[in-house]
PDB file of C-alpha atoms in Angstrom:
ATOM      1  CA  ASP A   1      20.957 -15.358  -3.256  1.00  0.00           C
ATOM      2  CA  ALA A   2      19.842 -16.493   0.518  1.00  0.00           C
ATOM      3  CA  GLY A   3      16.646 -14.443   0.122  1.00  0.00           C
ATOM      4  CA  VAL A   4      15.291 -11.875   2.965  1.00  0.00           C
ATOM      5  CA  ILE A   5      16.784 -12.939   6.652  1.00  0.00           C
ATOM      6  CA  GLN A   6      15.024 -11.956   9.545  1.00  0.00           C
ATOM      7  CA  SER A   7      16.248 -12.016  13.198  1.00  0.00           C
ATOM      8  CA  PRO A   8      15.449 -13.575  15.720  1.00  0.00           C
ATOM      9  CA  ARG A   9      12.838 -16.360  14.424  1.00  0.00           C
ATOM     10  CA  HIS A  10      11.047 -16.420  17.545  1.00  0.00           C
ATOM     11  CA  GLU A  11      11.086 -13.887  20.693  1.00  0.00           C
ATOM     12  CA  VAL A  12       9.462 -14.027  24.022  1.00  0.00           C
ATOM     13  CA  THR A  13       9.540 -11.363  26.514  1.00  0.00           C
ATOM     14  CA  GLU A  14       7.580  -9.366  28.683  1.00  0.00           C
ATOM     15  CA  MET A  15       5.398  -6.761  28.698  1.00  0.00           C
ATOM     16  CA  GLY A  16       7.306  -3.196  29.288  1.00  0.00           C
ATOM     17  CA  GLN A  17      10.728  -4.807  27.595  1.00  0.00           C
ATOM     18  CA  GLU A  18      11.927  -3.326  24.576  1.00  0.00           C
ATOM     19  CA  VAL A  19      11.843  -5.657  21.457  1.00  0.00           C
ATOM     20  CA  THR A  20      14.226  -5.095  18.446  1.00  0.00           C
ATOM     21  CA  LEU A  21      13.328  -7.382  15.052  1.00  0.00           C
ATOM     22  CA  ARG A  22      16.087  -7.381  12.250  1.00  0.00           C
ATOM     23  CA  CYS A  23      15.922  -7.792   8.977  1.00  0.00           C
ATOM     24  CA  LYS A  24      18.600  -8.289   5.817  1.00  0.00           C
ATOM     25  CA  PRO A  25      16.919  -7.687   2.203  1.00  0.00           C
ATOM     26  CA  ILE A  26      17.796  -9.336  -1.033  1.00  0.00           C
ATOM     27  CA  SER A  27      21.008  -7.795  -2.246  1.00  0.00           C
ATOM     28  CA  GLY A  28      20.241  -5.141  -4.946  1.00  0.00           C
ATOM     29  CA  HIS A  29      16.727  -4.817  -3.940  1.00  0.00           C
ATOM     30  CA  ASP A  30      15.690  -0.987  -3.263  1.00  0.00           C
ATOM     31  CA  TYR A  31      12.204  -1.391  -1.473  1.00  0.00           C
ATOM     32  CA  LEU A  32      12.144  -2.631   2.006  1.00  0.00           C
ATOM     33  CA  PHE A  33       8.707  -3.367   3.902  1.00  0.00           C
ATOM     34  CA  TRP A  34       7.545  -4.476   7.073  1.00  0.00           C
ATOM     35  CA  TYR A  35       4.351  -6.423   7.851  1.00  0.00           C
ATOM     36  CA  ARG A  36       2.558  -7.556  10.535  1.00  0.00           C
ATOM     37  CA  GLN A  37       0.162 -10.713  10.403  1.00  0.00           C
ATOM     38  CA  THR A  38      -2.605 -11.695  13.304  1.00  0.00           C
ATOM     39  CA  MET A  39      -5.303 -13.857  13.127  1.00  0.00           C
ATOM     40  CA  MET A  40      -7.477 -10.842  13.797  1.00  0.00           C
ATOM     41  CA  ARG A  41      -6.425  -8.438  11.435  1.00  0.00           C
ATOM     42  CA  GLY A  42      -4.733 -10.262   8.867  1.00  0.00           C
ATOM     43  CA  LEU A  43      -1.213  -9.019   7.098  1.00  0.00           C
ATOM     44  CA  GLU A  44      -0.718  -5.525   7.646  1.00  0.00           C
ATOM     45  CA  LEU A  45       1.735  -2.913   5.917  1.00  0.00           C
ATOM     46  CA  LEU A  46       3.646  -1.205   8.797  1.00  0.00           C
ATOM     47  CA  ILE A  47       5.860   0.652   7.088  1.00  0.00           C
ATOM     48  CA  TYR A  48       8.324   0.734   3.961  1.00  0.00           C
ATOM     49  CA  PHE A  49      11.841   2.048   2.873  1.00  0.00           C
ATOM     50  CA  ASN A  50      12.605   3.001  -0.240  1.00  0.00           C
ATOM     51  CA  ASN A  51      16.740   3.158  -1.048  1.00  0.00           C
ATOM     52  CA  ASN A  52      16.691   3.469   2.685  1.00  0.00           C
ATOM     53  CA  VAL A  53      14.346   6.371   3.257  1.00  0.00           C
ATOM     54  CA  PRO A  54      10.768   5.669   5.135  1.00  0.00           C
ATOM     55  CA  ILE A  55       8.154   6.336   2.566  1.00  0.00           C
ATOM     56  CA  ASP A  56       4.981   5.323   4.153  1.00  0.00           C
ATOM     57  CA  ASP A  57       4.679   5.152   7.650  1.00  0.00           C
ATOM     58  CA  SER A  58       0.758   5.452   7.941  1.00  0.00           C
ATOM     59  CA  GLY A  59       0.768   1.775   9.198  1.00  0.00           C
ATOM     60  CA  MET A  60       2.683   1.887  12.607  1.00  0.00           C
ATOM     61  CA  PRO A  61       0.248   1.280  15.155  1.00  0.00           C
ATOM     62  CA  GLU A  62       1.718   3.941  17.632  1.00  0.00           C
ATOM     63  CA  ASP A  63       4.955   5.811  18.595  1.00  0.00           C
ATOM     64  CA  ARG A  64       6.132   2.527  20.637  1.00  0.00           C
ATOM     65  CA  PHE A  65       6.834   1.084  17.077  1.00  0.00           C
ATOM     66  CA  SER A  66      10.082   2.701  15.348  1.00  0.00           C
ATOM     67  CA  ALA A  67      11.573   1.404  12.175  1.00  0.00           C
ATOM     68  CA  LYS A  68      15.143   2.438  10.618  1.00  0.00           C
ATOM     69  CA  MET A  69      17.238   1.379   7.725  1.00  0.00           C
ATOM     70  CA  PRO A  70      20.653   2.809   8.266  1.00  0.00           C
ATOM     71  CA  ASN A  71      22.045   1.120   5.361  1.00  0.00           C
ATOM     72  CA  ALA A  72      21.082  -1.111   2.177  1.00  0.00           C
ATOM     73  CA  SER A  73      21.799  -4.258   3.939  1.00  0.00           C
ATOM     74  CA  PHE A  74      19.900  -3.605   7.396  1.00  0.00           C
ATOM     75  CA  SER A  75      16.979  -2.683   8.657  1.00  0.00           C
ATOM     76  CA  THR A  76      15.290  -2.791  12.302  1.00  0.00           C
ATOM     77  CA  LEU A  77      11.744  -2.487  13.792  1.00  0.00           C
ATOM     78  CA  LYS A  78      11.798  -1.978  17.443  1.00  0.00           C
ATOM     79  CA  ILE A  79       8.452  -1.878  20.293  1.00  0.00           C
ATOM     80  CA  GLN A  80       9.375   0.150  23.292  1.00  0.00           C
ATOM     81  CA  PRO A  81       7.539  -0.809  25.576  1.00  0.00           C
ATOM     82  CA  SER A  82       5.865  -4.262  24.064  1.00  0.00           C
ATOM     83  CA  GLU A  83       2.571  -5.017  25.334  1.00  0.00           C
ATOM     84  CA  PRO A  84       0.909  -8.167  25.078  1.00  0.00           C
ATOM     85  CA  ARG A  85      -1.124  -7.249  22.150  1.00  0.00           C
ATOM     86  CA  ASP A  86       1.820  -6.674  19.533  1.00  0.00           C
ATOM     87  CA  SER A  87       2.001 -10.584  19.528  1.00  0.00           C
ATOM     88  CA  ALA A  88       2.153 -11.604  16.206  1.00  0.00           C
ATOM     89  CA  VAL A  89       4.156 -12.995  13.672  1.00  0.00           C
ATOM     90  CA  TYR A  90       6.200  -9.843  11.859  1.00  0.00           C
ATOM     91  CA  PHE A  91       7.591 -10.298   8.162  1.00  0.00           C
ATOM     92  CA  CYS A  92      10.276  -8.168   6.422  1.00  0.00           C
ATOM     93  CA  ALA A  93      10.011  -8.021   2.636  1.00  0.00           C
ATOM     94  CA  SER A  94      12.101  -6.774   0.122  1.00  0.00           C
ATOM     95  CA  SER A  95      11.419  -5.927  -3.794  1.00  0.00           C
ATOM     96  CA  PRO A  96      13.562  -4.561  -6.473  1.00  0.00           C
ATOM     97  CA  GLY A  97      10.281  -2.242  -7.790  1.00  0.00           C
ATOM     98  CA  ILE A  98       6.824  -2.727  -8.916  1.00  0.00           C
ATOM     99  CA  ASP A  99       7.190  -6.712  -9.134  1.00  0.00           C
ATOM    100  CA  THR A 100       6.790  -8.940  -6.530  1.00  0.00           C
ATOM    101  CA  GLN A 101       7.493  -8.424  -2.564  1.00  0.00           C
ATOM    102  CA  TYR A 102      10.106 -11.677  -1.318  1.00  0.00           C
ATOM    103  CA  PHE A 103       9.255 -12.167   1.825  1.00  0.00           C
ATOM    104  CA  GLY A 104      11.576 -13.503   4.898  1.00  0.00           C
ATOM    105  CA  PRO A 105      10.566 -16.125   7.442  1.00  0.00           C
ATOM    106  CA  GLY A 106       9.340 -13.801   9.568  1.00  0.00           C
ATOM    107  CA  THR A 107       9.644 -13.449  13.357  1.00  0.00           C
ATOM    108  CA  ARG A 108       7.099 -14.706  15.970  1.00  0.00           C
ATOM    109  CA  LEU A 109       6.796 -12.391  18.986  1.00  0.00           C
ATOM    110  CA  THR A 110       5.043 -13.238  21.965  1.00  0.00           C
ATOM    111  CA  VAL A 111       4.858 -10.703  24.913  1.00  0.00           C
ATOM    112  CA  LEU A 112       3.619 -12.046  27.795  1.00  0.00           C
TER     113      LEU A 112
ATOM    114  CA  GLU B   1      -8.630   4.016   0.459  1.00  0.00           C
ATOM    115  CA  LEU B   2      -7.742   0.928  -1.568  1.00  0.00           C
ATOM    116  CA  LYS B   3      -9.604  -2.518  -0.051  1.00  0.00           C
ATOM    117  CA  VAL B   4      -9.186  -5.735  -0.901  1.00  0.00           C
ATOM    118  CA  GLU B   5     -11.836  -8.534  -0.751  1.00  0.00           C
ATOM    119  CA  GLN B   6     -11.530 -12.434  -1.138  1.00  0.00           C
ATOM    120  CA  ASN B   7     -13.736 -15.188  -1.245  1.00  0.00           C
ATOM    121  CA  PRO B   8     -14.680 -17.738   0.013  1.00  0.00           C
ATOM    122  CA  LEU B   9     -12.405 -17.078   3.270  1.00  0.00           C
ATOM    123  CA  PHE B  10     -12.483 -20.835   3.729  1.00  0.00           C
ATOM    124  CA  LEU B  11     -12.838 -23.810   1.211  1.00  0.00           C
ATOM    125  CA  SER B  12     -12.741 -27.510   1.728  1.00  0.00           C
ATOM    126  CA  MET B  13     -12.625 -29.470  -1.696  1.00  0.00           C
ATOM    127  CA  GLN B  14     -11.891 -32.970  -2.856  1.00  0.00           C
ATOM    128  CA  GLU B  15      -9.069 -34.028  -4.577  1.00  0.00           C
ATOM    129  CA  GLY B  16      -9.624 -34.280  -8.306  1.00  0.00           C
ATOM    130  CA  LYS B  17     -12.154 -31.337  -8.385  1.00  0.00           C
ATOM    131  CA  ASN B  18     -12.143 -27.714  -9.864  1.00  0.00           C
ATOM    132  CA  TYR B  19     -12.659 -24.897  -7.855  1.00  0.00           C
ATOM    133  CA  THR B  20     -12.144 -20.665  -8.213  1.00  0.00           C
ATOM    134  CA  ILE B  21     -11.278 -18.025  -5.802  1.00  0.00           C
ATOM    135  CA  TYR B  22     -12.403 -14.329  -6.328  1.00  0.00           C
ATOM    136  CA  CYS B  23     -10.365 -11.264  -5.501  1.00  0.00           C
ATOM    137  CA  ASN B  24     -12.053  -7.708  -5.673  1.00  0.00           C
ATOM    138  CA  TYR B  25     -10.689  -4.638  -5.103  1.00  0.00           C
ATOM    139  CA  SER B  26     -11.782  -1.297  -4.384  1.00  0.00           C
ATOM    140  CA  THR B  27     -10.012   1.438  -6.642  1.00  0.00           C
ATOM    141  CA  THR B  28      -8.522   1.473  -9.634  1.00  0.00           C
ATOM    142  CA  SER B  29      -5.138  -0.731  -9.369  1.00  0.00           C
ATOM    143  CA  ASP B  30      -2.382  -1.473 -12.137  1.00  0.00           C
ATOM    144  CA  ARG B  31      -1.239  -5.039 -10.319  1.00  0.00           C
ATOM    145  CA  LEU B  32      -2.089  -7.692  -8.657  1.00  0.00           C
ATOM    146  CA  TYR B  33      -0.404 -10.236  -7.105  1.00  0.00           C
ATOM    147  CA  TRP B  34      -1.375 -13.681  -5.838  1.00  0.00           C
ATOM    148  CA  TYR B  35       0.802 -15.203  -2.688  1.00  0.00           C
ATOM    149  CA  ARG B  36       0.885 -18.947  -0.954  1.00  0.00           C
ATOM    150  CA  GLN B  37       1.095 -19.287   2.611  1.00  0.00           C
ATOM    151  CA  ASP B  38       1.689 -22.591   4.653  1.00  0.00           C
ATOM    152  CA  PRO B  39       0.953 -23.173   7.948  1.00  0.00           C
ATOM    153  CA  GLY B  40       3.982 -21.424  10.151  1.00  0.00           C
ATOM    154  CA  LYS B  41       5.975 -20.431   6.848  1.00  0.00           C
ATOM    155  CA  SER B  42       5.973 -17.248   4.947  1.00  0.00           C
ATOM    156  CA  LEU B  43       4.281 -16.389   2.027  1.00  0.00           C
ATOM    157  CA  GLU B  44       5.547 -17.574  -1.678  1.00  0.00           C
ATOM    158  CA  SER B  45       4.876 -15.550  -4.446  1.00  0.00           C
ATOM    159  CA  LEU B  46       3.014 -17.065  -6.932  1.00  0.00           C
ATOM    160  CA  PHE B  47       1.777 -14.459  -9.597  1.00  0.00           C
ATOM    161  CA  VAL B  48       2.320 -11.234 -10.640  1.00  0.00           C
ATOM    162  CA  LEU B  49      -0.411  -9.668 -12.876  1.00  0.00           C
ATOM    163  CA  LEU B  50       0.177  -6.244 -14.332  1.00  0.00           C
ATOM    164  CA  SER B  51      -2.005  -5.617 -17.145  1.00  0.00           C
ATOM    165  CA  ASN B  52      -5.924  -5.844 -17.707  1.00  0.00           C
ATOM    166  CA  GLY B  53      -6.680  -9.437 -19.454  1.00  0.00           C
ATOM    167  CA  ALA B  54      -3.390 -11.085 -18.085  1.00  0.00           C
ATOM    168  CA  VAL B  55      -3.266 -14.559 -17.536  1.00  0.00           C
ATOM    169  CA  LYS B  56      -0.697 -16.605 -16.039  1.00  0.00           C
ATOM    170  CA  GLN B  57      -0.556 -20.677 -15.332  1.00  0.00           C
ATOM    171  CA  GLU B  58       1.725 -22.796 -13.015  1.00  0.00           C
ATOM    172  CA  GLY B  59       0.887 -26.378 -12.686  1.00  0.00           C
ATOM    173  CA  ARG B  60      -2.373 -26.817 -11.472  1.00  0.00           C
ATOM    174  CA  LEU B  61      -3.326 -23.221 -10.799  1.00  0.00           C
ATOM    175  CA  MET B  62      -4.243 -20.312 -12.985  1.00  0.00           C
ATOM    176  CA  ALA B  63      -4.767 -16.196 -12.100  1.00  0.00           C
ATOM    177  CA  SER B  64      -6.381 -14.103 -13.964  1.00  0.00           C
ATOM    178  CA  LEU B  65      -6.851 -10.087 -13.939  1.00  0.00           C
ATOM    179  CA  ASP B  66      -9.880  -8.283 -15.278  1.00  0.00           C
ATOM    180  CA  THR B  67      -9.086  -4.414 -13.960  1.00  0.00           C
ATOM    181  CA  LYS B  68     -12.676  -3.120 -15.868  1.00  0.00           C
ATOM    182  CA  ALA B  69     -14.192  -5.189 -13.373  1.00  0.00           C
ATOM    183  CA  ARG B  70     -11.700  -4.909 -10.602  1.00  0.00           C
ATOM    184  CA  LEU B  71     -11.761  -8.702 -10.004  1.00  0.00           C
ATOM    185  CA  SER B  72      -8.964 -11.215 -10.143  1.00  0.00           C
ATOM    186  CA  THR B  73      -9.524 -14.984 -10.029  1.00  0.00           C
ATOM    187  CA  LEU B  74      -7.186 -17.811  -8.965  1.00  0.00           C
ATOM    188  CA  HIS B  75      -8.541 -20.992 -10.611  1.00  0.00           C
ATOM    189  CA  ILE B  76      -7.460 -24.507  -9.481  1.00  0.00           C
ATOM    190  CA  THR B  77      -8.187 -27.452 -11.991  1.00  0.00           C
ATOM    191  CA  ALA B  78      -7.888 -31.116 -10.226  1.00  0.00           C
ATOM    192  CA  ALA B  79      -6.877 -30.376  -6.917  1.00  0.00           C
ATOM    193  CA  VAL B  80      -4.372 -32.249  -5.308  1.00  0.00           C
ATOM    194  CA  HIS B  81      -3.739 -32.588  -1.547  1.00  0.00           C
ATOM    195  CA  ASP B  82       0.000 -30.548  -2.011  1.00  0.00           C
ATOM    196  CA  LEU B  83      -2.545 -27.358  -2.939  1.00  0.00           C
ATOM    197  CA  SER B  84      -3.376 -27.262   0.901  1.00  0.00           C
ATOM    198  CA  ALA B  85      -2.707 -23.770   1.722  1.00  0.00           C
ATOM    199  CA  THR B  86      -3.736 -20.095   2.737  1.00  0.00           C
ATOM    200  CA  TYR B  87      -3.778 -18.240  -0.872  1.00  0.00           C
ATOM    201  CA  PHE B  88      -3.769 -14.499  -0.424  1.00  0.00           C
ATOM    202  CA  CYS B  89      -4.306 -11.927  -3.131  1.00  0.00           C
ATOM    203  CA  ALA B  90      -2.936  -8.171  -2.796  1.00  0.00           C
ATOM    204  CA  SER B  91      -3.448  -4.890  -4.818  1.00  0.00           C
ATOM    205  CA  GLY B  92      -1.082  -2.015  -5.425  1.00  0.00           C
ATOM    206  CA  GLN B  93      -1.730   1.345  -6.809  1.00  0.00           C
ATOM    207  CA  GLY B  94       0.051   3.641  -9.149  1.00  0.00           C
ATOM    208  CA  GLY B  95       2.725   5.556  -7.830  1.00  0.00           C
ATOM    209  CA  SER B  96       2.980   3.503  -4.584  1.00  0.00           C
ATOM    210  CA  GLU B  97       5.046   0.727  -3.622  1.00  0.00           C
ATOM    211  CA  LYS B  98       2.242  -0.055  -1.176  1.00  0.00           C
ATOM    212  CA  LEU B  99       0.458  -3.599  -1.151  1.00  0.00           C
ATOM    213  CA  VAL B 100      -3.054  -4.162  -0.097  1.00  0.00           C
ATOM    214  CA  PHE B 101      -3.759  -7.688   0.811  1.00  0.00           C
ATOM    215  CA  GLY B 102      -6.989  -9.822   1.076  1.00  0.00           C
ATOM    216  CA  LYS B 103      -7.907 -12.001   4.405  1.00  0.00           C
ATOM    217  CA  GLY B 104      -6.782 -14.868   2.699  1.00  0.00           C
ATOM    218  CA  THR B 105      -8.955 -17.855   1.656  1.00  0.00           C
ATOM    219  CA  LYS B 106      -7.692 -21.396   3.296  1.00  0.00           C
ATOM    220  CA  LEU B 107      -8.122 -24.026   1.229  1.00  0.00           C
ATOM    221  CA  THR B 108      -7.868 -27.616   2.166  1.00  0.00           C
ATOM    222  CA  VAL B 109      -8.097 -30.491  -0.311  1.00  0.00           C
ATOM    223  CA  ASN B 110      -9.166 -33.856   1.100  1.00  0.00           C
ATOM    224  CA  PRO B 111      -8.399 -37.239  -0.392  1.00  0.00           C
TER     225      PRO B 111
END
């Protein structure tokens, strides 16, 4: 298996623009997680899905953030409008259950 | 609310030495994970500990879990430069797949 796939790997955008991050989980994994990592706040869980259904979105910072999982092999995290404080590395991870989470390579987002 | 604390946050050690990283969590947990992250890279799973007294070893790293003390340790034996990385512990609670991560321990092994 190719592992968790994320795109793009790097994104540079200007404040106010819409940003869409994409994730393809490992086939057969029922759980998908979106994390954000910054130096100041560390690794934070934003939202997670089980069988394409959002289970816990309490970590989503504000209404500017939204996440969808239209099918078992694809998820998006959208930021609209983006702000400089959204600059971070965004990781997607997937898991088959109460087991380790497998992380993707991450998307490094810079908002100017 | 589950909180996870690691210490130390920074660790500089010489090759060949032993050391332990500590991970405390605030509420009852049924599982504990250790991950490694190299600079600019993703997180790589090292160990999954699912019961009290669980001990797992891989090479120079050994992890253990004491659920009564709410403590996990990651012991490094005879460190080598290749172990330089940031190590994270994460704890989960029953009934949820959600993990809470510690802030990480940045380990530097000097020749």
